[in-house]
CSV table of C-alpha atoms in Angstrom, one decimal:
chain,number,residue,atom,x,y,z
A,1,MET,CA,86.9,249.8,-13.5
A,2,MET,CA,89.4,250.3,-10.7
A,3,ALA,CA,92.8,248.7,-11.2
A,4,ILE,CA,94.1,246.4,-8.4
A,5,VAL,CA,97.8,246.5,-7.7
A,6,LEU,CA,99.1,243.6,-5.8
A,7,SER,CA,101.9,244.1,-3.2
A,8,ASP,CA,103.4,242.6,-0.1
A,9,ASN,CA,103.2,244.1,3.4
A,10,ASN,CA,106.2,246.3,2.7
A,11,GLY,CA,104.6,247.9,-0.3
A,12,HIS,CA,106.7,246.0,-2.9
A,13,LEU,CA,105.0,245.0,-6.0
A,14,PHE,CA,104.7,241.2,-6.6
A,15,ALA,CA,107.2,239.9,-9.2
A,16,ASP,CA,104.7,239.5,-12.1
A,17,GLU,CA,103.2,242.9,-11.5
A,18,ARG,CA,106.7,244.5,-11.3
A,19,LYS,CA,107.8,242.8,-14.5
A,20,ASP,CA,104.7,244.1,-16.3
A,21,ARG,CA,105.5,247.6,-15.1
A,22,ILE,CA,109.1,247.2,-16.3
A,23,LEU,CA,107.8,246.3,-19.8
A,24,GLN,CA,105.5,249.3,-19.8
A,25,LEU,CA,108.4,251.6,-18.9
A,26,ILE,CA,110.6,250.2,-21.7
A,27,GLU,CA,107.8,250.4,-24.2
A,28,THR,CA,107.7,254.2,-23.7
A,29,ARG,CA,111.4,254.8,-23.2
A,30,ASP,CA,113.2,252.2,-25.4
A,31,LYS,CA,116.0,251.9,-22.8
A,32,ILE,CA,116.1,251.8,-19.0
A,33,SER,CA,118.8,251.3,-16.4
A,34,VAL,CA,119.1,249.0,-13.4
A,35,PRO,CA,119.6,251.9,-10.9
A,36,GLU,CA,116.5,253.6,-12.3
A,37,LEU,CA,114.4,250.5,-11.8
A,38,VAL,CA,115.8,250.0,-8.3
A,39,ARG,CA,114.6,253.4,-7.3
A,40,GLN,CA,111.3,252.9,-9.0
A,41,PHE,CA,110.4,249.7,-7.3
A,42,ASN,CA,112.4,249.9,-4.1
A,43,VAL,CA,114.1,246.5,-4.5
A,44,SER,CA,117.7,245.3,-4.8
A,45,PRO,CA,119.8,245.5,-8.0
A,46,ALA,CA,120.0,241.6,-7.9
A,47,THR,CA,116.1,241.4,-8.0
A,48,ILE,CA,116.0,243.8,-11.0
A,49,ARG,CA,118.7,241.9,-12.8
A,50,ASN,CA,116.8,238.7,-12.3
A,51,ASP,CA,113.6,240.3,-13.6
A,52,LEU,CA,115.4,241.5,-16.7
A,53,ARG,CA,117.0,238.1,-17.2
A,54,GLU,CA,113.6,236.4,-17.1
A,55,LEU,CA,112.0,238.9,-19.4
A,56,GLU,CA,114.9,238.5,-21.9
A,57,GLN,CA,114.4,234.7,-21.8
A,58,LEU,CA,110.8,235.3,-22.8
A,59,GLY,CA,111.9,237.5,-25.7
A,60,LEU,CA,110.3,240.6,-24.3
A,61,LEU,CA,113.4,242.8,-24.0
A,62,ARG,CA,117.2,242.8,-24.6
A,63,ARG,CA,119.6,243.1,-21.7
A,64,ILE,CA,122.6,245.4,-22.0
A,65,HIS,CA,125.3,246.4,-19.5
A,66,GLY,CA,123.6,248.2,-16.7
A,67,GLY,CA,120.0,247.9,-18.0
A,68,ALA,CA,117.8,246.8,-20.8
A,69,LEU,CA,116.6,247.8,-24.3
A,70,SER,CA,113.2,247.4,-26.0
A,71,MET,CA,113.0,244.8,-28.6
A,72,ASP,CA,112.1,247.6,-31.0
A,73,VAL,CA,115.6,249.1,-30.7
A,74,PRO,CA,117.7,247.7,-33.5
A,75,THR,CA,120.8,245.5,-32.8
A,76,VAL,CA,124.3,246.9,-33.4
A,77,GLY,CA,124.3,246.3,-37.2
A,78,PHE,CA,120.8,247.4,-38.1
A,79,GLU,CA,119.0,250.7,-38.3
A,80,LYS,CA,115.3,251.8,-38.4
A,81,GLY,CA,114.0,253.6,-41.4
A,82,ASN,CA,112.8,257.2,-41.2
A,83,GLU,CA,109.1,256.2,-41.0
A,84,MET,CA,109.8,254.3,-37.8
A,85,LYS,CA,112.2,256.9,-36.3
A,86,ASN,CA,109.7,259.8,-36.9
A,87,GLN,CA,107.3,258.2,-34.4
A,88,LYS,CA,109.8,258.2,-31.5
A,89,PHE,CA,110.6,260.9,-28.8
A,90,LEU,CA,109.1,263.8,-30.8
A,91,ASN,CA,108.9,266.1,-27.7
A,92,GLN,CA,112.6,265.5,-26.8
A,93,LYS,CA,113.7,266.0,-30.4
A,94,HIS,CA,111.8,269.3,-30.6
A,95,SER,CA,113.3,270.5,-27.3
A,96,ILE,CA,116.8,269.6,-28.5
A,97,ALA,CA,116.2,271.4,-31.8
A,98,LYS,CA,115.1,274.6,-30.0
A,99,LYS,CA,118.3,274.6,-28.0
A,100,ALA,CA,120.4,274.0,-31.1
A,101,MET,CA,118.8,277.1,-32.6
A,102,GLU,CA,120.7,279.1,-30.0
A,103,PHE,CA,124.0,278.2,-31.8
A,104,ILE,CA,122.9,279.4,-35.2
A,105,GLU,CA,123.5,283.0,-36.1
A,106,ASP,CA,122.6,285.2,-39.0
A,107,GLY,CA,125.2,284.7,-41.8
A,108,ASP,CA,126.3,281.2,-40.7
A,109,VAL,CA,127.3,278.4,-43.1
A,110,ILE,CA,126.1,275.2,-41.5
A,111,VAL,CA,125.8,271.5,-42.2
A,112,LEU,CA,122.6,269.6,-41.1
A,113,ASP,CA,123.2,265.9,-40.9
A,114,ALA,CA,120.4,263.5,-42.0
A,115,GLY,CA,118.0,262.5,-39.3
A,116,THR,CA,114.7,263.1,-37.6
A,117,THR,CA,116.2,265.5,-34.9
A,118,SER,CA,117.8,267.5,-37.7
A,119,ILE,CA,114.4,267.8,-39.5
A,120,GLU,CA,113.0,269.4,-36.3
A,121,LEU,CA,115.9,271.9,-36.4
A,122,ALA,CA,115.4,272.6,-40.1
A,123,ARG,CA,111.8,273.6,-39.4
A,124,LEU,CA,113.1,276.4,-37.1
A,125,ILE,CA,115.9,277.8,-39.1
A,126,HIS,CA,113.6,280.2,-41.0
A,127,LYS,CA,113.9,282.4,-37.9
A,128,ARG,CA,117.4,283.3,-39.0
A,129,SER,CA,118.5,285.2,-42.2
A,130,ASN,CA,121.3,284.9,-44.7
A,131,ILE,CA,122.0,281.3,-43.8
A,132,THR,CA,123.7,278.7,-46.0
A,133,VAL,CA,122.6,275.2,-45.2
A,134,VAL,CA,124.4,272.1,-46.6
A,135,VAL,CA,122.3,268.9,-46.4
A,136,ASN,CA,122.4,265.4,-47.7
A,137,ASP,CA,118.8,264.7,-46.5
A,138,LEU,CA,116.1,265.1,-49.1
A,139,ASP,CA,113.4,265.6,-46.4
A,140,ILE,CA,115.4,268.4,-44.8
A,141,ALA,CA,116.0,270.1,-48.2
A,142,GLU,CA,112.2,270.1,-48.7
A,143,CYS,CA,111.7,272.0,-45.4
A,144,PHE,CA,113.4,275.0,-47.0
A,145,GLU,CA,111.3,275.2,-50.1
A,146,GLY,CA,109.9,278.7,-50.5
A,147,VAL,CA,111.8,280.0,-47.4
A,148,ASP,CA,113.5,283.4,-48.0
A,149,GLY,CA,117.0,284.1,-46.7
A,150,ILE,CA,118.1,280.5,-46.7
A,151,GLN,CA,120.5,279.1,-49.4
A,152,VAL,CA,120.4,275.3,-49.6
A,153,LEU,CA,123.2,273.1,-51.0
A,154,VAL,CA,122.0,269.5,-51.5
A,155,ILE,CA,124.9,267.0,-51.6
A,156,GLY,CA,124.5,264.5,-54.4
A,157,GLY,CA,125.3,260.9,-54.3
A,158,ILE,CA,123.7,257.5,-53.8
A,159,VAL,CA,120.3,257.7,-52.1
A,160,ARG,CA,119.8,255.3,-49.2
A,161,LYS,CA,116.5,253.6,-49.5
A,162,LYS,CA,114.0,254.3,-46.7
A,163,PHE,CA,116.4,257.0,-45.3
A,164,HIS,CA,115.9,259.7,-48.0
A,165,CYS,CA,119.6,260.8,-47.8
A,166,THR,CA,122.7,260.6,-50.0
A,167,VAL,CA,125.9,258.8,-49.3
A,168,GLY,CA,128.9,257.4,-51.1
A,169,PRO,CA,132.2,258.7,-52.6
A,170,PHE,CA,130.6,261.4,-54.7
A,171,ALA,CA,128.9,263.0,-51.7
A,172,THR,CA,132.1,262.7,-49.6
A,173,LYS,CA,134.1,264.4,-52.4
A,174,ILE,CA,131.8,267.4,-52.5
A,175,LEU,CA,131.9,267.8,-48.7
A,176,ASN,CA,135.7,267.7,-48.7
A,177,GLU,CA,135.7,270.9,-50.9
A,178,LEU,CA,133.7,272.9,-48.3
A,179,ILE,CA,134.5,274.9,-45.2
A,180,VAL,CA,131.6,275.5,-42.8
A,181,ASP,CA,131.1,277.2,-39.5
A,182,LYS,CA,129.1,274.5,-37.7
A,183,VAL,CA,127.8,271.0,-38.2
A,184,PHE,CA,124.8,269.6,-36.4
A,185,LEU,CA,125.1,265.8,-36.2
A,186,SER,CA,122.5,263.2,-35.3
A,187,THR,CA,123.6,259.9,-33.9
A,188,ASN,CA,122.1,256.4,-33.5
A,189,SER,CA,124.1,255.7,-30.4
A,190,PHE,CA,126.5,257.6,-28.1
A,191,SER,CA,128.8,256.5,-25.3
A,192,LEU,CA,131.8,257.9,-23.4
A,193,GLU,CA,134.0,255.2,-24.7
A,194,LYS,CA,133.2,255.4,-28.4
A,195,GLY,CA,131.5,258.7,-28.9
A,196,CYS,CA,129.0,258.8,-31.8
A,197,THR,CA,128.3,255.5,-33.6
A,198,THR,CA,125.9,254.3,-36.4
A,199,PRO,CA,125.0,250.9,-37.8
A,200,ASP,CA,125.8,252.0,-41.4
A,201,VAL,CA,129.3,252.3,-42.8
A,202,SER,CA,128.4,254.6,-45.7
A,203,GLN,CA,126.5,256.9,-43.3
A,204,ALA,CA,129.4,256.9,-40.9
A,205,GLU,CA,131.8,258.1,-43.7
A,206,ILE,CA,129.5,261.0,-44.5
A,207,LYS,CA,129.0,262.0,-40.9
A,208,HIS,CA,132.8,261.8,-40.3
A,209,THR,CA,133.5,264.1,-43.2
A,210,MET,CA,130.9,266.6,-42.1
A,211,ALA,CA,132.6,266.8,-38.7
A,212,LYS,CA,136.0,267.2,-40.3
A,213,ILE,CA,135.0,270.3,-42.4
A,214,ALA,CA,133.3,272.2,-39.6
A,215,SER,CA,134.8,274.6,-37.1
A,216,LYS,CA,132.4,273.5,-34.4
A,217,VAL,CA,130.8,270.1,-34.0
A,218,ILE,CA,127.4,270.0,-32.2
A,219,VAL,CA,125.8,266.6,-31.6
A,220,LEU,CA,122.0,266.3,-31.2
A,221,CYS,CA,121.3,263.2,-29.2
A,222,ASP,CA,118.1,262.3,-27.2
A,223,SER,CA,118.8,260.5,-23.9
A,224,SER,CA,117.4,257.1,-25.2
A,225,LYS,CA,120.6,256.8,-27.4
A,226,ILE,CA,123.1,257.5,-24.6
A,227,GLY,CA,125.0,254.5,-23.2
A,228,ALA,CA,124.8,252.3,-26.3
A,229,ASN,CA,127.1,251.6,-29.2
A,230,SER,CA,126.4,250.9,-32.9
A,231,PHE,CA,128.6,249.3,-35.5
A,232,VAL,CA,130.8,252.1,-36.7
A,233,GLN,CA,132.3,255.1,-34.9
A,234,PHE,CA,132.1,258.4,-36.8
A,235,VAL,CA,133.1,261.0,-34.2
A,236,PRO,CA,135.1,260.2,-31.1
A,237,ILE,CA,134.2,262.1,-27.9
A,238,THR,CA,137.4,264.2,-28.2
A,239,GLU,CA,136.2,265.8,-31.4
A,240,ILE,CA,132.8,266.9,-30.1
A,241,ASP,CA,132.4,270.6,-28.9
A,242,VAL,CA,128.8,270.5,-27.8
A,243,LEU,CA,126.3,267.7,-27.0
A,244,ILE,CA,122.6,268.7,-26.7
A,245,THR,CA,120.3,266.1,-25.0
A,246,ASP,CA,117.0,266.1,-23.2
A,247,HIS,CA,116.1,266.3,-19.5
A,248,HIS,CA,115.5,262.5,-19.2
A,249,ILE,CA,119.2,261.9,-19.1
A,250,GLU,CA,120.2,260.1,-15.9
A,251,GLU,CA,122.2,262.2,-13.4
A,252,HIS,CA,125.2,259.9,-13.1
A,253,ILE,CA,125.6,259.8,-16.9
A,254,LEU,CA,125.3,263.6,-17.0
A,255,GLN,CA,128.0,264.0,-14.4
A,256,LYS,CA,130.4,261.7,-16.4
A,257,LEU,CA,129.8,263.6,-19.6
A,258,GLU,CA,130.5,266.9,-17.8
A,259,GLU,CA,133.7,265.5,-16.5
A,260,SER,CA,134.8,264.6,-20.0
A,261,GLY,CA,135.1,268.3,-21.0
A,262,ILE,CA,132.3,268.4,-23.6
A,263,GLU,CA,129.9,271.3,-23.2
A,264,ILE,CA,126.6,269.6,-22.3
A,265,ILE,CA,123.3,271.3,-22.9
A,266,VAL,CA,120.2,269.8,-21.4
A,267,ALA,CA,117.0,270.8,-23.1
A,268,LYS,CA,114.0,271.1,-20.9
A,269,GLY,CA,110.6,269.7,-22.0
A,270,SER,CA,108.7,271.8,-24.6
């Protein structure tokens, strides 16, 4: 059956149709900005902000500065488990992982942080040889089972339920004894003001320690996480050497990141 799209004489969608389209976009992207919606629908920023306000009042999205988030995105103090994360942005995460592989050389000693993007990277590392990989993620450790040329050090500690990773003072103590070439960090949120942030205090402590022991800090962050903050900062922007994101990043955000002095790598779609 042919769909009928209602619009006025200027080609603008009627308000209800436009709001339906906004919800469809947020459902697939998790986050969307006011400037992006202005370009998409050819209406004023005030009109878009009014649409977002009405949709928030209906409990269909959550407004943030400059845009809106899906209700599926956790609030500052909460975090999705691995099962939920694994279903999101798989193409972007795979593209980011492929770019990250360009920074791994034969003979490297690296840390892979817990997270779904790190799992995508772990699945590619067999292409290198004589690599030592330090992990606190049980799923990532399993990726290397039976792989020749990869030595895996699994950090012990308290296992976070639903996240399959270790945290706590024992894990931090072991990490502090190590010296590594590179760390590949995942993050729940990233902003110019706060750098990398996460909802969980124990996870923040582990991530901070991983960054401290590495000669080079490489952050793996899909574009849906950029522009937001979570509860605890673990790496400020001044301590990041490279940030790898995907091609959905908005141009004005990319420009600001480049001005900050970080090396920005934009991974094209795979």
